[in-house]
CSV table of C-alpha atoms in Angstrom, one decimal:
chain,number,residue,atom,x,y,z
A,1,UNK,CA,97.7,105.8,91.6
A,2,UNK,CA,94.9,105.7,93.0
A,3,UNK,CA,94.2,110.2,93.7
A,4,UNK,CA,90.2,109.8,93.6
A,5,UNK,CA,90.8,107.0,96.7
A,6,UNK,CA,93.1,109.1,98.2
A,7,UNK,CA,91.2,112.5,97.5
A,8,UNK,CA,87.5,111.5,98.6
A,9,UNK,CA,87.0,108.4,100.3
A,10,UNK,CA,90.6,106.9,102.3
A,11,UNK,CA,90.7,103.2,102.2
A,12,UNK,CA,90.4,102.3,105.9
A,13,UNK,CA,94.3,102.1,107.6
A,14,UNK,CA,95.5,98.6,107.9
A,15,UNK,CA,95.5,97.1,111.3
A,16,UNK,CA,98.7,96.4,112.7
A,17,UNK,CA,99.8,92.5,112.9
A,18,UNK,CA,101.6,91.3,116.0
A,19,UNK,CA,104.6,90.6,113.7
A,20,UNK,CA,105.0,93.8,111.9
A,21,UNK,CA,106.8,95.5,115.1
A,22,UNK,CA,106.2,99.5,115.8
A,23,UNK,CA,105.4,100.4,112.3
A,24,UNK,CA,102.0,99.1,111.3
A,25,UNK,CA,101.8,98.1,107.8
A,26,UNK,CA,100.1,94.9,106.3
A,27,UNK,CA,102.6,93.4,104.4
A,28,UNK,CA,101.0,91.9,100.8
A,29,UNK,CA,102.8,89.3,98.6
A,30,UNK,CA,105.4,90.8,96.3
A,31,UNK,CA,104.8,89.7,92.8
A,32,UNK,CA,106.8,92.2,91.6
A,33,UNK,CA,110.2,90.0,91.2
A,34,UNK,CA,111.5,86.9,89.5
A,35,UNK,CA,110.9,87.6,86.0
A,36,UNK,CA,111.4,85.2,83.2
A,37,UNK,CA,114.1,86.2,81.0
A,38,UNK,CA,112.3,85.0,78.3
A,39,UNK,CA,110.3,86.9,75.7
A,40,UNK,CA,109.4,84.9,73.2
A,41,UNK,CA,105.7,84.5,74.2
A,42,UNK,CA,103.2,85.6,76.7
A,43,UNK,CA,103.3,82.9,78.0
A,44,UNK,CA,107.2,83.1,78.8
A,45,UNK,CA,106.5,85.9,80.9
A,46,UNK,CA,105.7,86.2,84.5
A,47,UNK,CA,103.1,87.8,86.3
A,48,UNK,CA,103.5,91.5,87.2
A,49,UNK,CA,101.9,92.1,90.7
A,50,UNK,CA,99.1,94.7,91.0
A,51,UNK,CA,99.1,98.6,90.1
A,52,UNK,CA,98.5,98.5,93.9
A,53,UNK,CA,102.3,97.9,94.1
A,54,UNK,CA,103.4,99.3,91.4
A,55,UNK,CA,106.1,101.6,94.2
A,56,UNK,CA,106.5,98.9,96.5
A,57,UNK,CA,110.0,98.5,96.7
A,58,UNK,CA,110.3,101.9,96.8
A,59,UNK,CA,108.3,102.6,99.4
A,60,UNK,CA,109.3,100.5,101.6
A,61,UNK,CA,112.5,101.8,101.6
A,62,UNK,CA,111.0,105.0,103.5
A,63,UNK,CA,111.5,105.6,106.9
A,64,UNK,CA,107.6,105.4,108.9
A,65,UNK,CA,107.8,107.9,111.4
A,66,UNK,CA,105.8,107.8,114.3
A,67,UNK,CA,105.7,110.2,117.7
A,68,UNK,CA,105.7,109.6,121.2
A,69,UNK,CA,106.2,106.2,122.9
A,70,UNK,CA,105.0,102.8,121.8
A,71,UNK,CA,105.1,99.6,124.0
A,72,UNK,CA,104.2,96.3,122.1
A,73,UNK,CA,103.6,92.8,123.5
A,74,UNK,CA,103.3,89.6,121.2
A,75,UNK,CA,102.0,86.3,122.0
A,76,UNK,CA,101.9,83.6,119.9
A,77,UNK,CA,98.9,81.5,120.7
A,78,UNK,CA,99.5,78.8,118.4
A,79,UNK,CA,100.8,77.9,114.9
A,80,UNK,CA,98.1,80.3,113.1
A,81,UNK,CA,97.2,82.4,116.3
A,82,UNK,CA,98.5,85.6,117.4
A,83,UNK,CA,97.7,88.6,119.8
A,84,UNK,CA,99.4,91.5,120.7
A,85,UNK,CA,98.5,93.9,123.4
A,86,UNK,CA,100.1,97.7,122.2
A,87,UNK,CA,99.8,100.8,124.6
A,88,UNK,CA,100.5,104.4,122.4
A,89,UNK,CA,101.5,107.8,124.5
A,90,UNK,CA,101.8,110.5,122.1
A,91,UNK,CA,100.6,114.3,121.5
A,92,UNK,CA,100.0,113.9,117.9
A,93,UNK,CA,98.2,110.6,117.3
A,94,UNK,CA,95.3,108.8,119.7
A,95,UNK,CA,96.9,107.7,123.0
A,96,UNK,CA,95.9,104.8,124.9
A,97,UNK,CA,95.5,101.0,124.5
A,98,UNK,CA,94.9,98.6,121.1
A,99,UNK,CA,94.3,94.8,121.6
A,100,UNK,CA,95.3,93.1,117.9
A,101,UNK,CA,94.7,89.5,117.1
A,102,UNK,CA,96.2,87.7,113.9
A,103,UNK,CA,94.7,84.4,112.4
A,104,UNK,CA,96.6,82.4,109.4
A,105,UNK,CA,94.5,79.6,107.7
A,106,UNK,CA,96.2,76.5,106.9
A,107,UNK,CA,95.2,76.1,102.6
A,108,UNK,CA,98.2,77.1,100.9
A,109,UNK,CA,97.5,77.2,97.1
A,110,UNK,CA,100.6,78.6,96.4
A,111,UNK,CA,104.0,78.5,97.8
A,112,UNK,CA,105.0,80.7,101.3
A,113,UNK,CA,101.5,81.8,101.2
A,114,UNK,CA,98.5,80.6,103.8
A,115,UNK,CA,94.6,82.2,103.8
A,116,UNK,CA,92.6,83.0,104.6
A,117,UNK,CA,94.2,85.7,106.9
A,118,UNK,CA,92.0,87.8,109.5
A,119,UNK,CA,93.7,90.7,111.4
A,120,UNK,CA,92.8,93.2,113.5
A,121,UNK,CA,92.6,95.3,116.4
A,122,UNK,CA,90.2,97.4,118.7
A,123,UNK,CA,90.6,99.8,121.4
A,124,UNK,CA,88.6,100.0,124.4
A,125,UNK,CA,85.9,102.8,123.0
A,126,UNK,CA,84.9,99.9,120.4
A,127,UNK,CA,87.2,101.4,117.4
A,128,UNK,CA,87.8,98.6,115.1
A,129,UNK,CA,89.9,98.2,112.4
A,130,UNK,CA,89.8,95.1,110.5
A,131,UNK,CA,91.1,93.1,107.2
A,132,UNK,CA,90.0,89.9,105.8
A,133,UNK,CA,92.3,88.1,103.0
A,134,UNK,CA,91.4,84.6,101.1
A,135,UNK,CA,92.6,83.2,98.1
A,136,UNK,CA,90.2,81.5,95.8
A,137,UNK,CA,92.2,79.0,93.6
A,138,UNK,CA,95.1,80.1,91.9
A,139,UNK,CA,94.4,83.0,90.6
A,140,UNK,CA,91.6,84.8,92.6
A,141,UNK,CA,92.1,86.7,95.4
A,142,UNK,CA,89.6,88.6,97.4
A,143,UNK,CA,90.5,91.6,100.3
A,144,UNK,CA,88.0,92.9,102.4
A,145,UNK,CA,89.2,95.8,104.9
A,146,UNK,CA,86.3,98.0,107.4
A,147,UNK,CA,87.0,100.6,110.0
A,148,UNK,CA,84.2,101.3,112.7
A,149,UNK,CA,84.4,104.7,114.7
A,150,UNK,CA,81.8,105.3,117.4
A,151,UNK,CA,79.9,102.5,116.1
A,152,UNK,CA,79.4,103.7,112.6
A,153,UNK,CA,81.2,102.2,109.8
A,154,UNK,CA,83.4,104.7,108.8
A,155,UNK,CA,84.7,102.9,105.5
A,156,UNK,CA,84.6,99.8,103.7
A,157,UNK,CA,86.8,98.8,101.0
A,158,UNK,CA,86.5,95.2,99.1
A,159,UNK,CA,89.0,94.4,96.2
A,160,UNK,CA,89.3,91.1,93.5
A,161,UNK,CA,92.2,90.7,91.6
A,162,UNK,CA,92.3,88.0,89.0
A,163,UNK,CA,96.2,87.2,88.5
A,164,UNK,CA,96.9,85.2,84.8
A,165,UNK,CA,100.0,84.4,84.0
A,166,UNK,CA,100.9,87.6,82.5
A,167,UNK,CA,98.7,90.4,83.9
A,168,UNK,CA,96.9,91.0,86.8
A,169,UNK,CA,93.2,93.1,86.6
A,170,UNK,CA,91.4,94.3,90.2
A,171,UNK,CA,88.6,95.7,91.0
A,172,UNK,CA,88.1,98.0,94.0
A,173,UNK,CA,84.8,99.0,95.4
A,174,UNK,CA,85.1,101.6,98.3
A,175,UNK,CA,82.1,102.4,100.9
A,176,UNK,CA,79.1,101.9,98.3
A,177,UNK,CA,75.7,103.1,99.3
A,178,UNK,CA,73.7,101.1,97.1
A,179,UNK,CA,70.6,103.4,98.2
A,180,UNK,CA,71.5,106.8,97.5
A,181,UNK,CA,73.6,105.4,94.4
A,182,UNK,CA,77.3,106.4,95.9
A,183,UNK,CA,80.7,105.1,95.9
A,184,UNK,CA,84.1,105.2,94.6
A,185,UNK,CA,84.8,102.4,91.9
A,186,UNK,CA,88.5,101.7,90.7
A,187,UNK,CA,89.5,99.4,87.8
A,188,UNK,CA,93.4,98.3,87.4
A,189,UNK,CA,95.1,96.4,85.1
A,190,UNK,CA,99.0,95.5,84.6
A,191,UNK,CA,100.4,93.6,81.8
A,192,UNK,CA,104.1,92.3,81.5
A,193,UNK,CA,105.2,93.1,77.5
A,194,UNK,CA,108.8,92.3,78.4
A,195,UNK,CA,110.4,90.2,80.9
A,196,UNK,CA,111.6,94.1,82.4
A,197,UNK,CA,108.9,96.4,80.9
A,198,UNK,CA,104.9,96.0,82.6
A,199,UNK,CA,102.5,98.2,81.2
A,200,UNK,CA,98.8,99.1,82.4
A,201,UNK,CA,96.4,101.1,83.9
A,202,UNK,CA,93.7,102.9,86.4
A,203,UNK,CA,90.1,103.8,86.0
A,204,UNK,CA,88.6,105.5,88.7
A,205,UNK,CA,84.8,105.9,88.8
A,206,UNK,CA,83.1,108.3,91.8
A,207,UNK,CA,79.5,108.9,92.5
A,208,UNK,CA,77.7,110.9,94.7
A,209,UNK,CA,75.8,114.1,96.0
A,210,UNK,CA,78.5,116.0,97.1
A,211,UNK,CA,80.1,115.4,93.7
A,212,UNK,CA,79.8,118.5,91.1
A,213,UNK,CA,77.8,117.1,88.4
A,214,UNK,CA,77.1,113.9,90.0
A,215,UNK,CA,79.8,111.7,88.8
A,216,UNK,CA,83.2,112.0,87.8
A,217,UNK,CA,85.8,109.4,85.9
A,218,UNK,CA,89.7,109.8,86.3
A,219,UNK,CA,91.8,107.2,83.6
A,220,UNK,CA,95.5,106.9,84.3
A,221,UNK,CA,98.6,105.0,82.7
A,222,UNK,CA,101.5,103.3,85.0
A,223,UNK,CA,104.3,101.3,84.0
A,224,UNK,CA,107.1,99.7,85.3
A,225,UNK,CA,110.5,98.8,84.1
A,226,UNK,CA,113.0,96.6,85.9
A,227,UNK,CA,116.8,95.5,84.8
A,228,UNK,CA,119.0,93.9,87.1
A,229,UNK,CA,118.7,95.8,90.9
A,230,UNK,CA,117.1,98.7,89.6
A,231,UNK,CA,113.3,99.7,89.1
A,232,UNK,CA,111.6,102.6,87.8
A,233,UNK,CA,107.8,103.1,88.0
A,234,UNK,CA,106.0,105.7,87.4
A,235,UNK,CA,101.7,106.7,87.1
A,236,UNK,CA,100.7,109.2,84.8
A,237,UNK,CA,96.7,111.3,85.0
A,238,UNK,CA,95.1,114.1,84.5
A,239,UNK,CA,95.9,115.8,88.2
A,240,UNK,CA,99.6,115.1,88.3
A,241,UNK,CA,102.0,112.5,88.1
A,242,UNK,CA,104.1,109.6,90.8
A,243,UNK,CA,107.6,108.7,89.7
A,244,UNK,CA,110.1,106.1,91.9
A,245,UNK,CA,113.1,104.6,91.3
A,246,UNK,CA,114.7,101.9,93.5
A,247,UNK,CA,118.4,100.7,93.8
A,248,UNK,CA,120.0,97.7,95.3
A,249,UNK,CA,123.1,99.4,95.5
A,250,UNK,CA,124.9,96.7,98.0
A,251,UNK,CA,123.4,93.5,100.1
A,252,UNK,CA,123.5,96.1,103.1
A,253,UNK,CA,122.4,99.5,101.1
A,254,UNK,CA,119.1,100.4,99.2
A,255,UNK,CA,118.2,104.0,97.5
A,256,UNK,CA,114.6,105.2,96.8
A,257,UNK,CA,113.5,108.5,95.0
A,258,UNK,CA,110.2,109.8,94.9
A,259,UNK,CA,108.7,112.5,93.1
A,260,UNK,CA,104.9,113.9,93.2
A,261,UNK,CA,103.5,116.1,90.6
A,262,UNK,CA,99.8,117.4,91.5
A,263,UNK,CA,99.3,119.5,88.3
A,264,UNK,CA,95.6,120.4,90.6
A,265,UNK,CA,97.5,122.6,93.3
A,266,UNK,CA,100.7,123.6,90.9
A,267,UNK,CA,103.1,121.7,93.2
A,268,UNK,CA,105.5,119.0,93.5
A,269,UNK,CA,107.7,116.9,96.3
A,270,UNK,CA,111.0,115.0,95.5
A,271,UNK,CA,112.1,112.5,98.0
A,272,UNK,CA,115.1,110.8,98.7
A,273,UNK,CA,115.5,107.8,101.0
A,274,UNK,CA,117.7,105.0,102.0
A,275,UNK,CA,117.7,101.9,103.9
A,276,UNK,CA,121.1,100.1,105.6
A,277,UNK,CA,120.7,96.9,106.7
A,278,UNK,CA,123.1,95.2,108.9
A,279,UNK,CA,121.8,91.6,109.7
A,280,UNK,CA,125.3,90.9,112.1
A,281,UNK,CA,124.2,93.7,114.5
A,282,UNK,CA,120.4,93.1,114.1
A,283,UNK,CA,120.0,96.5,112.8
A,284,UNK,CA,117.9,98.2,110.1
A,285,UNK,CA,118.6,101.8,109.6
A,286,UNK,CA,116.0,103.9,107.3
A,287,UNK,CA,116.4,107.7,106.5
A,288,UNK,CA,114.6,110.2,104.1
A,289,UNK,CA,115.0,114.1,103.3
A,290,UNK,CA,112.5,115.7,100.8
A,291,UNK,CA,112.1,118.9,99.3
A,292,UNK,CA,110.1,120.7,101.9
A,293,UNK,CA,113.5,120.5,104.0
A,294,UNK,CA,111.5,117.5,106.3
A,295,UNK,CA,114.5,114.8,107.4
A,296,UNK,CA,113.5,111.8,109.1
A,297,UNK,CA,114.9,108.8,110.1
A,298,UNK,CA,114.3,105.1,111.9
A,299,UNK,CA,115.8,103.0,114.2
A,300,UNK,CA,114.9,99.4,114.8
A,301,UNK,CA,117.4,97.3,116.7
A,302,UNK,CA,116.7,93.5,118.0
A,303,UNK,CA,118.0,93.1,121.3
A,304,UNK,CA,119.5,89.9,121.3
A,305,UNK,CA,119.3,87.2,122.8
A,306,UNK,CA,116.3,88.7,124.5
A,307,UNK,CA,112.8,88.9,122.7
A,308,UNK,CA,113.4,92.7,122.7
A,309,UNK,CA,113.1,95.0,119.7
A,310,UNK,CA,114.2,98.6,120.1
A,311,UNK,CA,113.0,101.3,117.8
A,312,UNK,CA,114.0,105.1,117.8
A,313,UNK,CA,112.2,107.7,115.3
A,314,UNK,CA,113.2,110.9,114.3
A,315,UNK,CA,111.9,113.8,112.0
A,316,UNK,CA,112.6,117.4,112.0
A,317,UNK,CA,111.6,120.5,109.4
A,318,UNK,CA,114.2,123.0,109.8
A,319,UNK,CA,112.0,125.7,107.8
A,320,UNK,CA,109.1,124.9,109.9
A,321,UNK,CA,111.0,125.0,113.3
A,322,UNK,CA,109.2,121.1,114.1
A,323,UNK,CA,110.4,118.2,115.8
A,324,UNK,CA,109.0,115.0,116.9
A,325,UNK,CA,110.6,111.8,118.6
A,326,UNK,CA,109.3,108.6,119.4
A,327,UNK,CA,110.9,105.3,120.6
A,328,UNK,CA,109.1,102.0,121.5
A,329,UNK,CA,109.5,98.9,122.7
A,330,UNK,CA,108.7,94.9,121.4
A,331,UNK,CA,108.5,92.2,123.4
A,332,UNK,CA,107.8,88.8,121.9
């Protein structure tokens, strides 16, 4: 979901915690699992996440491939404090230094999860990237994420989502300009029918100059259906379509496919991924080889029993004649 984000105004990249290793990502609550088997009333049913996660657990079965070399140091300051010092060396991306800083509040209005959360980080030029995430009562959350280039806010994003106790509806403003009456607005809404089958929506809602005709409105379906280890999601619009399924195939093996319809540009991308986890040697293996002949894989090993992690990326396109390699390093 989410193609007029994605296609005009990028959310700003989430910053990378101290505790999410080499491959950035700001890891959200899953409220995707633990179903009721129930159906006998709405009220029998569980909550079904956000359309926001709607391919969740099958992205995160894809392998995050980065370039060049990456050298991480964590320090845990306290209990809810956290810093990380991470120095990048590549040809593709922005080489040089980051300094990242994590904060975890102490209110806990629901289990496993503390707020407000601040993270971070900033390079020495002034580039900042930032996210802000508090939980109002029980159902009310609130996200606030900025970037800052050269002193200029690049882009702003702030979302709500109001979780009952069968559906979940957000609301996503990105970089409004109250004066000259521009912005991106996004409505989602997901509904659990059945304790396997959640049902919803997108609308998407652009303004601005550089707009043909001023203004333009995109409404999409998504669903999700779930049975046992298996899940199939899938978003339907107007410029294409998104379809995943994810397997649990073994406590050690996971399967994703992905497959991207853009009806705009007449073309399409099938994916197939898979992620082997072997907690006795402190290893997590991910892989992924897609339509455009592109094959890439990750590495991450713990070093025990020092505080090391090693990590070792790997993606090559044979009908393109590329290949990049990156390792990197954890300490703490």
């Amino acid at each position: 979901m989410g193609n007029v984000l994605a296609a005009s105004v990028p959310p700003p990249p989430s910053p990378p915690p101290p505790t999410s290793g080499l491959l950035p990502n700001l890891e959200k609550p899953d409220l995707s699992t633990g179903l009721h088997p129930s159906t006998k009333s709405s009220d029998s049913l569980s909550n079904p996440g956000t359309i926001e996660d709607l391919h969740k657990k099958c992205k995160d079965v894809f392998p995050v491939n980065f370039e060049g070399a990456k050298l991480m140091f964590n320090k845990g300051l306290s209990n809810h404090f956290q810093i990380s010092h991470t120095i990048n060396m590549s040809s593709v991306a922005p080489s040089g230094y980051r300094f990242g800083a994590t904060y975890v509040g102490t209110q806990e209005p629901v289990p496993s999860e503390a707020y407000p959360v601040l993270l971070g980080d900033i390079d020495p030029s002034g580039n900042l990237n930032a996210n802000i995430i508090h939980q109002f009562g029980q159902r009310i959350r609130g996200k606030l994420a900025t970037q800052v280039q050269k002193s200029k806010f690049t882009a702003v994003q702030m979302t709500t989502d109001y979780r009952g106790d069968a559906y979940t509806l957000s609301f996503t403003v990105g970089n409004p300009d109250i004066l000259n009456g521009s912005g991106v607005f996004v409505m989602h809404y997901l509904q659990s029918i059945t304790p396997s089958i959640a049902l919803g929506g997108e609308l998407a809602y652009q303004r601005g100059p550089a707009i043909p005709g001023g203004q333009v409105a995109v409404l999409s379906a998504a669903g999700r259906y779930t049975c046992d280890d298996s899940t199939i999601s899938a978003s339907l619009g107007f410029s294409g379509c998104h379809l995943c399924f994810h397997q649990r195939a073994s406590p050690q093996l996971q399967v994703g496919v992905e497959l991207e319809i853009n009806s705009r540009i007449q073309e399409s991308t099938g994916t197939i991924a898979y992620q082997v986890d072997l907690p006795k040697a402190d290893l997590i293996f991910r892989g992924s080889v897609d339509t455009n002949w592109t094959v890439g894989a990750v590495l991450e090993k713990k070093l025990q029993p020092l505080p090391f992690s090693f990590a070792l990326s790997g993606m090559m396109n044979h009908s393109k004649q590329q290949f990049r390699l990156g390792c990197g390093l954890i300490i703490g």
